[in-house]
Coordinates of C-alpha atoms and ligand atoms in Angstrom, one line a residue:
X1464 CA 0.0 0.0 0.0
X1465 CA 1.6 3.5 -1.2
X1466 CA -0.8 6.0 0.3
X1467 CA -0.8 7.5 3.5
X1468 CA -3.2 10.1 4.0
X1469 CA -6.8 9.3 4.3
X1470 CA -9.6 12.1 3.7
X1471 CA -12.8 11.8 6.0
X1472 CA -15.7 13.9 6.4
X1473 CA -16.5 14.2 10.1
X1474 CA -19.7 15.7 11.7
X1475 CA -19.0 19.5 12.6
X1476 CA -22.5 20.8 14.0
X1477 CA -26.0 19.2 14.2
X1478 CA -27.8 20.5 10.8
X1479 CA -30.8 23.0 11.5
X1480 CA -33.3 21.9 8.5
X1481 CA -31.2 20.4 5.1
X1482 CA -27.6 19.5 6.2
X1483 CA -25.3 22.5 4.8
X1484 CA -21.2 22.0 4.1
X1485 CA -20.5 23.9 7.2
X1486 CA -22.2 21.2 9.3
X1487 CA -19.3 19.1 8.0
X1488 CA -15.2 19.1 8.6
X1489 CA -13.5 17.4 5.7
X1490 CA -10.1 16.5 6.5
X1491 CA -7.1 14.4 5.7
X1492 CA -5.9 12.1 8.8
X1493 CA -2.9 9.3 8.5
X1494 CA -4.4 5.9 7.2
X1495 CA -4.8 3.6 10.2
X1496 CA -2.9 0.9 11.6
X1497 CA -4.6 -2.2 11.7
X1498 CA -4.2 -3.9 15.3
X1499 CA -4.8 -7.0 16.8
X1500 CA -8.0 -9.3 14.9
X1501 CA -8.4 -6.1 12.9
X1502 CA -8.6 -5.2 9.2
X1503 CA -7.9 -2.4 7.1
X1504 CA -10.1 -1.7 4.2
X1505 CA -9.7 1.0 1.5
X1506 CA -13.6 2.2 0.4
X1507 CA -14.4 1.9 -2.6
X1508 CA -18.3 2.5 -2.7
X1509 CA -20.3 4.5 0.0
X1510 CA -23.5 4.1 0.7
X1511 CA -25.7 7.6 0.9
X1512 CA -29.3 6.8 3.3
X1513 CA -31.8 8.8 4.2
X1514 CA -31.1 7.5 7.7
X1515 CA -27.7 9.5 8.2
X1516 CA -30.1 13.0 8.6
X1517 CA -31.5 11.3 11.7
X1518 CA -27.5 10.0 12.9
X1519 CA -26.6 13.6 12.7
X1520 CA -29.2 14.6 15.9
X1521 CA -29.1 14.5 19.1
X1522 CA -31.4 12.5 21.0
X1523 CA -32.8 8.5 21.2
X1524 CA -33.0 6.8 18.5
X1525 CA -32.6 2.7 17.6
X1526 CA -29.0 3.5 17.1
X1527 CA -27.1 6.1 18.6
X1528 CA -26.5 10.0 17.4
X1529 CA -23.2 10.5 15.4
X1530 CA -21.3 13.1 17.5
X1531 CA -19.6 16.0 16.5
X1532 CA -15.9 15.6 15.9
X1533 CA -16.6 12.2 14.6
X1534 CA -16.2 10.3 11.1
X1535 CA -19.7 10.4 9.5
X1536 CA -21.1 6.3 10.2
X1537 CA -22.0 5.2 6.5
X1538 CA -22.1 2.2 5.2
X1539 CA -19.9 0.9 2.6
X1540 CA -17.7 -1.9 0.5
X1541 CA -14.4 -2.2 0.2
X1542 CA -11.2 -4.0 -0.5
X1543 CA -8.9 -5.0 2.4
X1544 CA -5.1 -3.9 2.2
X1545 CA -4.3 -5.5 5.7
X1546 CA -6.1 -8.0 7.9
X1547 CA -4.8 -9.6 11.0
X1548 CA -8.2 -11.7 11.6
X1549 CA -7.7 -15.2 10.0
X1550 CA -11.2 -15.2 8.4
X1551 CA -10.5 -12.8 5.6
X1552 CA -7.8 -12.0 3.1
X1553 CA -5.9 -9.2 2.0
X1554 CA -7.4 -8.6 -1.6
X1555 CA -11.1 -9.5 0.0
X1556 CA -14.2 -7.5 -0.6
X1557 CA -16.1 -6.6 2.1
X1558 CA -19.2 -4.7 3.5
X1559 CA -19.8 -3.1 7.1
X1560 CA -19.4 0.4 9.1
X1561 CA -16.7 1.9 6.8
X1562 CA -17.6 5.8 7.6
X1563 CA -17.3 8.5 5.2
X1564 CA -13.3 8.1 4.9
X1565 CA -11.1 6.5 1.9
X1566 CA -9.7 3.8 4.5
X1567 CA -10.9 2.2 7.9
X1568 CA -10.0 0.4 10.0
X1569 CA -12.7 -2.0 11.8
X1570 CA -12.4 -5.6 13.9
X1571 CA -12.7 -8.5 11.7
X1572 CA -16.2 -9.2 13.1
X1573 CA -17.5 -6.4 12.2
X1574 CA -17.3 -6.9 8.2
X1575 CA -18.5 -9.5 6.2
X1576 CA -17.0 -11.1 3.4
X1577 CA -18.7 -10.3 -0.3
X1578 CA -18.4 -12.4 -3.7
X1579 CA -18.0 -10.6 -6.2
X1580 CA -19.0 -13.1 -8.8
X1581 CA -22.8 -13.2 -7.8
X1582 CA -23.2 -9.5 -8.5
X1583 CA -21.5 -6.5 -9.4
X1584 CA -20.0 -4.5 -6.3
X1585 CA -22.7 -1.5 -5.8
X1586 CA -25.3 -4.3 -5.8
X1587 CA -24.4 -5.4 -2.4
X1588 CA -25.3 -1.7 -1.3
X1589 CA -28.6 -1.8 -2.8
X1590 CA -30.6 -5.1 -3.5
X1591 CA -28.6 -7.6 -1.9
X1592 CA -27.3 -4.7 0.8
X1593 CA -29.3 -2.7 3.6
X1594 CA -32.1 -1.9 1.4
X1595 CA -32.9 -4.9 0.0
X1596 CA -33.1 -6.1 3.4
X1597 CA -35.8 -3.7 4.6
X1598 CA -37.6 -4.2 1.0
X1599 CA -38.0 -7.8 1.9
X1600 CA -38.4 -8.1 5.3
X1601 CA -40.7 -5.2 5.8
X1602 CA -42.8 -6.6 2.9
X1603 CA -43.1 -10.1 3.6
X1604 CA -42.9 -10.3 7.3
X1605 CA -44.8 -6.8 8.5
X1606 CA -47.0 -6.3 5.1
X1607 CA -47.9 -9.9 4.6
X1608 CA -48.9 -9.2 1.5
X1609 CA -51.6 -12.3 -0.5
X1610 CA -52.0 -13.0 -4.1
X1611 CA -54.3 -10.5 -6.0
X1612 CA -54.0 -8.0 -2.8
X1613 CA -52.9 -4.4 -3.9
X1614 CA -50.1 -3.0 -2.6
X1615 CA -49.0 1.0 -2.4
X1616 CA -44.9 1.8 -2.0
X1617 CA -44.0 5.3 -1.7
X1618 CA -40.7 6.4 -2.7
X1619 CA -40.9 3.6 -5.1
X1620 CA -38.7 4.4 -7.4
X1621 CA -35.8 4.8 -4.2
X1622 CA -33.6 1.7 -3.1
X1623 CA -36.4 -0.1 -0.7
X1624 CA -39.4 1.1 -3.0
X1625 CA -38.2 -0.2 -6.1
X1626 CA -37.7 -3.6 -4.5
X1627 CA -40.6 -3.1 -2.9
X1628 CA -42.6 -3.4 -5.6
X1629 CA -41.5 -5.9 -7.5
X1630 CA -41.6 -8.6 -4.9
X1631 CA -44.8 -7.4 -4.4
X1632 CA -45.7 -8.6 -8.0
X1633 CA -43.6 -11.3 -7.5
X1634 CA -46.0 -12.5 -5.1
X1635 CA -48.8 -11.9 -6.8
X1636 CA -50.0 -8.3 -5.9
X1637 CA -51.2 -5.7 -7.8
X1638 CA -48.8 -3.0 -7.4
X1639 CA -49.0 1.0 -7.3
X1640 CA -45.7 3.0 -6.7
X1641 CA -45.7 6.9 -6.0
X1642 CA -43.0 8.3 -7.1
X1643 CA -42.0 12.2 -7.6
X1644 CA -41.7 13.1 -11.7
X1645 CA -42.8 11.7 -14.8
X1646 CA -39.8 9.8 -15.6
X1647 CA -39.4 8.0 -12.0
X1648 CA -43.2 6.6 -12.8
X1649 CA -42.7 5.4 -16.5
X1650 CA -39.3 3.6 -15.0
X1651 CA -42.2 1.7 -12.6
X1652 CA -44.8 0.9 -15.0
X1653 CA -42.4 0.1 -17.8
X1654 CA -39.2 -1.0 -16.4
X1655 CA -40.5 -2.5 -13.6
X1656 CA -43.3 -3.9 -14.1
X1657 CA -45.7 -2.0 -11.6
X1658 CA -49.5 -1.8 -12.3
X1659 CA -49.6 1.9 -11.8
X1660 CA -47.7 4.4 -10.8
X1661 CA -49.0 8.0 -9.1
X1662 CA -46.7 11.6 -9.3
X1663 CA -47.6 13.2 -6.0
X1664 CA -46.0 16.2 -7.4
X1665 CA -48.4 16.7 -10.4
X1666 CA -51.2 14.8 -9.3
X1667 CA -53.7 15.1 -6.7
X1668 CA -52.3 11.6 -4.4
X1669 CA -56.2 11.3 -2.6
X1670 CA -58.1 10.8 -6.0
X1671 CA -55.6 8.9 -7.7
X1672 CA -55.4 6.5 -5.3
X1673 CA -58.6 5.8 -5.6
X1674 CA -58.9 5.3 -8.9
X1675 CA -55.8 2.9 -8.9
X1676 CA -57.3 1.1 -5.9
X1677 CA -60.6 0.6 -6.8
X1678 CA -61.0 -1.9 -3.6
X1679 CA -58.7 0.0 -1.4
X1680 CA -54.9 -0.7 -0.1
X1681 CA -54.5 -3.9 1.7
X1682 CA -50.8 -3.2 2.2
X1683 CA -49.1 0.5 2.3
X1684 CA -45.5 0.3 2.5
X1685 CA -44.7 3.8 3.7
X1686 CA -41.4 6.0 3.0
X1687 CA -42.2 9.0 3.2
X1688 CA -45.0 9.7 5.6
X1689 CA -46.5 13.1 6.1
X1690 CA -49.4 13.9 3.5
X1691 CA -48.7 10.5 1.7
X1692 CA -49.4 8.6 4.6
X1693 CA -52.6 10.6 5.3
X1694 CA -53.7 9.8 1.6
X1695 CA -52.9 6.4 1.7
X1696 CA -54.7 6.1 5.3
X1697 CA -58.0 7.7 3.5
X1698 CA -57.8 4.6 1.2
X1699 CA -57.2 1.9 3.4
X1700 CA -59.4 -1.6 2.7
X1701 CA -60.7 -3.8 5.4
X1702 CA -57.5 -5.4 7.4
X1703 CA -54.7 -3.3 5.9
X1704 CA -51.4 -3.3 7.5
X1705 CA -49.2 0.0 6.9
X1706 CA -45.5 -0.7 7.4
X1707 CA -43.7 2.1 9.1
X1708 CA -40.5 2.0 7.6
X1709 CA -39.6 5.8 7.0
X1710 CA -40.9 9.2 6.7
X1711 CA -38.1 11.4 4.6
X1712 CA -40.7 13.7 3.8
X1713 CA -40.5 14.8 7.3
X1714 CA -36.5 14.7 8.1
X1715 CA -35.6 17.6 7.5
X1716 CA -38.0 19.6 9.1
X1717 CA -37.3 22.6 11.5
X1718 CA -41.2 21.9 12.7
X1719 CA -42.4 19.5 14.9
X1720 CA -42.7 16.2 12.6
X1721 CA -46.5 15.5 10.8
X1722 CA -48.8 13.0 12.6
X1723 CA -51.5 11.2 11.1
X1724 CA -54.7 13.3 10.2
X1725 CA -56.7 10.1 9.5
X1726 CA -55.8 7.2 12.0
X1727 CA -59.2 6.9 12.7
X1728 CA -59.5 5.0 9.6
X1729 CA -57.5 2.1 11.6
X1730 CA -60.5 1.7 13.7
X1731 CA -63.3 2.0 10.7
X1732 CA -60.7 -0.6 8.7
X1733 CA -59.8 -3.1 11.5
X1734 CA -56.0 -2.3 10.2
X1735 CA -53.1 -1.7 11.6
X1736 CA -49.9 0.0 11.4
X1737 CA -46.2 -1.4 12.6
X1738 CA -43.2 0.1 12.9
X1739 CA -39.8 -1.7 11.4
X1740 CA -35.9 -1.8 11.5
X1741 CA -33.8 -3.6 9.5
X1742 CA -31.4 -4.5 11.9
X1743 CA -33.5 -7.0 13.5
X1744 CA -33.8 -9.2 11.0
X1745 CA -29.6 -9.3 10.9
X1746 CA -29.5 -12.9 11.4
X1747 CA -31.7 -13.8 9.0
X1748 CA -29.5 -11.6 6.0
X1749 CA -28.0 -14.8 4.6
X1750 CA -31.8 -16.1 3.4
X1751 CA -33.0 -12.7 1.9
X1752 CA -30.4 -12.1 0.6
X1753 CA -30.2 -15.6 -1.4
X1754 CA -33.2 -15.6 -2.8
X1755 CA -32.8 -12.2 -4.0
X1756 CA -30.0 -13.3 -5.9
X1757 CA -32.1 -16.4 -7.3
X1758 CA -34.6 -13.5 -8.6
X1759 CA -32.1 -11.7 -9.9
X1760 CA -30.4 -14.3 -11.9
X1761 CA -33.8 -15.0 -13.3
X1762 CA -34.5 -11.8 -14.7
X1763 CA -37.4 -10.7 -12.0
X1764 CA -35.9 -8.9 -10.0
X1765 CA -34.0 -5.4 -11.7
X1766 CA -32.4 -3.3 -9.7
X1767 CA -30.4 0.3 -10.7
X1768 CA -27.7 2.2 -8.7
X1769 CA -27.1 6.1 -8.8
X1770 CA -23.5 6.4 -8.6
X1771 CA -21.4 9.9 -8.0
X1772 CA -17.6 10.0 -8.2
X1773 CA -15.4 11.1 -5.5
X1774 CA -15.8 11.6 -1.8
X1775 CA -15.5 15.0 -2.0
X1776 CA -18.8 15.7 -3.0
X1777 CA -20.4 14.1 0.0
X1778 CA -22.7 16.9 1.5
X1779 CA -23.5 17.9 -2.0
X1780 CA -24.7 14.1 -3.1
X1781 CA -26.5 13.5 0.4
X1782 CA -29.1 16.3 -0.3
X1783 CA -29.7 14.1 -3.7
X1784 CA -32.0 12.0 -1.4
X1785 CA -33.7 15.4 0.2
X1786 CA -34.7 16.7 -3.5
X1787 CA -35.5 13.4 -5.4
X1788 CA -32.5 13.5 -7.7
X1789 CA -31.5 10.0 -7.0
X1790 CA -33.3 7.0 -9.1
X1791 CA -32.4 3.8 -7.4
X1792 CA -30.0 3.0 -4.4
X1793 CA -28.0 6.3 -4.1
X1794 CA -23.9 5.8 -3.7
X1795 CA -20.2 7.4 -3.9
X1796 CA -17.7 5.7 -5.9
X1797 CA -14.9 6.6 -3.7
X1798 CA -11.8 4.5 -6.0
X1799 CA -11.6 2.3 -8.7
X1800 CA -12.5 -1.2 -8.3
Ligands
NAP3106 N1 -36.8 1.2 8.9 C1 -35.6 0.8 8.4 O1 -34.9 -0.1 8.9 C2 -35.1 1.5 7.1 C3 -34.0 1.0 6.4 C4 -33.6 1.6 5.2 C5 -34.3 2.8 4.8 N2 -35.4 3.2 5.5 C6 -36.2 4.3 5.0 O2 -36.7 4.0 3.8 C7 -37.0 5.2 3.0 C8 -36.4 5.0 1.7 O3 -35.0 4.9 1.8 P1 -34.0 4.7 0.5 O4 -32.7 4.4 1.0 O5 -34.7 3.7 -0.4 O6 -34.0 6.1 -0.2 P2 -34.5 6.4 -1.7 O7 -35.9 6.1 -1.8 O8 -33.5 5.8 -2.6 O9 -34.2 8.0 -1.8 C9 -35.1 8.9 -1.2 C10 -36.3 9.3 -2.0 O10 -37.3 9.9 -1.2 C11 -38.1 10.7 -2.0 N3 -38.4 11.9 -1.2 C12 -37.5 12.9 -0.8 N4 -38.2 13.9 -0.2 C13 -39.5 13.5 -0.3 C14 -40.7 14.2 0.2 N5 -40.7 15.3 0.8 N6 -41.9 13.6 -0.1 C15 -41.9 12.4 -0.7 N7 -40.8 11.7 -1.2 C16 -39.6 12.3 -0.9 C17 -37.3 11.0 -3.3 O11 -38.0 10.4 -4.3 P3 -39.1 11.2 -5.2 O12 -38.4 11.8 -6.3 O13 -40.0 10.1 -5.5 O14 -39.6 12.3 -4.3 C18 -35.9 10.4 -3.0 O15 -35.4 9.9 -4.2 C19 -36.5 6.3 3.9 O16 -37.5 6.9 4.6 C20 -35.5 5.6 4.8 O17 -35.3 6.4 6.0 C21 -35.8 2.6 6.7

């Protein structure tokens, strides 16, 4: 290994609102020694989430606050250059807690080995990475979605929604995605098969719902929450189940965060509404994740990565997320493979 400086981008105040460059300190630092059972990785692809705006505050969360002075948590894949743990290999790839920073250094146990020969690299930041996980998992376990139910995903043309919705038809749903911009909801209807997809930003969300859901939703997978939530809640049919996976529309705001207008319609509908986190489901990776790759292979399963070069345009290509610019699972390519 020739290099010896490693850049990082560490938190430098808690953002007020959408995260500006002066809430960040981008810096150079020596690259790490590895010490004992640990490994040193060089990035090579960071993953951007809409979950690092919430890392950035203080308070409790399922996972605690980044704090300032510290290396932004993101996660990532890269290669390893040193490794004193006996399970993995110099010249490995491998995916965990890498930070916003061109090299870390992390205990062996804390990455996990990827093969590069059952996808491409990015894909195990997307699809077969965190939000794959949440797609499939928050689907099948908290939606329960049946054959010939419909299904609603915001965000849907995002990392989860996308893969929301096509195991969704995979199993036999009829599937609506609302996504922001005409060409986000042709790339649902035509790329990926969905039955329909709704612009919230041109169309009115209430009425098209319910012309796209003539019977109701029996299963809203939810993003985004604020006034998408309350639209899909107006629509719900007998039984639903909303999962609670995210709410980006409601982030970044400097006022306190938009409740539910229309939970009553839990009561009128018998349905119900669940929170989820990917992480619990971390022992169970290995299965998802398989058969993801099985769908894949056969062609039902597509999945697209947004990829921007160079770690120095970090705080830039975060607010991708905040303004809708990104089309699939948003990452920085931080070196060549
Ligand atoms: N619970 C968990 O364990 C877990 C795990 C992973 C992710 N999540 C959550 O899942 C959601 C999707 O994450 P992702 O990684 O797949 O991101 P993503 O969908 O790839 O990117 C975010 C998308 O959100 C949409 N968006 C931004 N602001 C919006 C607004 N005000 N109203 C409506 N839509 C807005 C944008 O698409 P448009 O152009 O369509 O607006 C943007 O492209 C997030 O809420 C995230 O926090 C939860």
């Amino acid at each position: 290994m020739t290099a010896t400086t490693n850049r990082q981008f560490k938190l430098a105040a808690r953002p007020v609102g959408l995260p500006k460059r002066t809430d960040w300190e981008f810096v150079t630092a020596p690259v790490p020694e590895p010490g004992p059972g640990e490994v040193l990785v060089k990035s090579l692809y960071l993953s951007l989430d809409p979950a690092m705006r919430g890392w950035m505050n203080e308070g409790r969360s399922y996972i605690p606050p980044v704090a300032i002075g510290e290396v932004m948590r993101a996660g990532g894949i890269g290669r390893v250059l040193a490794s004193n743990d006996p399970g993995i290999a110099v010249g490995d790839h491998v995916t965990g807690t890498l930070g916003i920073q061109e090299y870390a250094v992390l205990k062996g146990s804390q990455l996990t080995r990827i093969d590069p020969s059952v996808a491409p690299l990015p894909v195990f930041l997307g699809v077969l990475g965190m939000p794959g996980m949440t797609a499939y998992f928050g689907l099948l376990e908290i939606g329960r979605p049946q054959p010939g139910e419909t299904v609603v995903v915001s965000g849907a043309a995002g990392a989860v929604g996308a893969v929301v919705g096509q195991i969704a038809k995979l199993k036999g749903c009829r599937v609506v995605g609302i996504a922001g911009g005409s060409d986000k909801c042709a790339y649902l209807t035509g790329e990926l098969g969905f039955d329909a997809a709704i612009d919230y930003k041109a169309e009115d969300v209430k009425k098209a719902l319910r012309q796209h859901c003539p019977q109701g939703i029996d299963v809203y997978f939810d993003n985004v929450g604020g006034d998408i939530l309350d639209a899909c809640l107006a629509t719900l049919a007998r039984h639903a189940r909303i999962v609670i996976c995210g709410a980006i529309s409601q982030y970044n705001n400097t006022t306190p965060v938009k409740g539910p207008t229309n939970y009553l319609s839990l009561l009128v509908n018998r349905a119900r509404m669940e929170g989820m986190v990917v992480f619990d489901y971390a022992s169970r990776y290995g299965e998802a994740a398989r058969e993801m790759a099985g769908w894949m292979k056969a062609g039902k399963l597509k999945h697209r990565e947004d990829i921007v070069d160079g770690i120095e345009t970090f705080p830039e290509t975060l607010l991708k997320l905040f303004k809708g610019e990104n089309t699939g699972k948003l990452m920085i390519r931080v070196a060549a493979e």
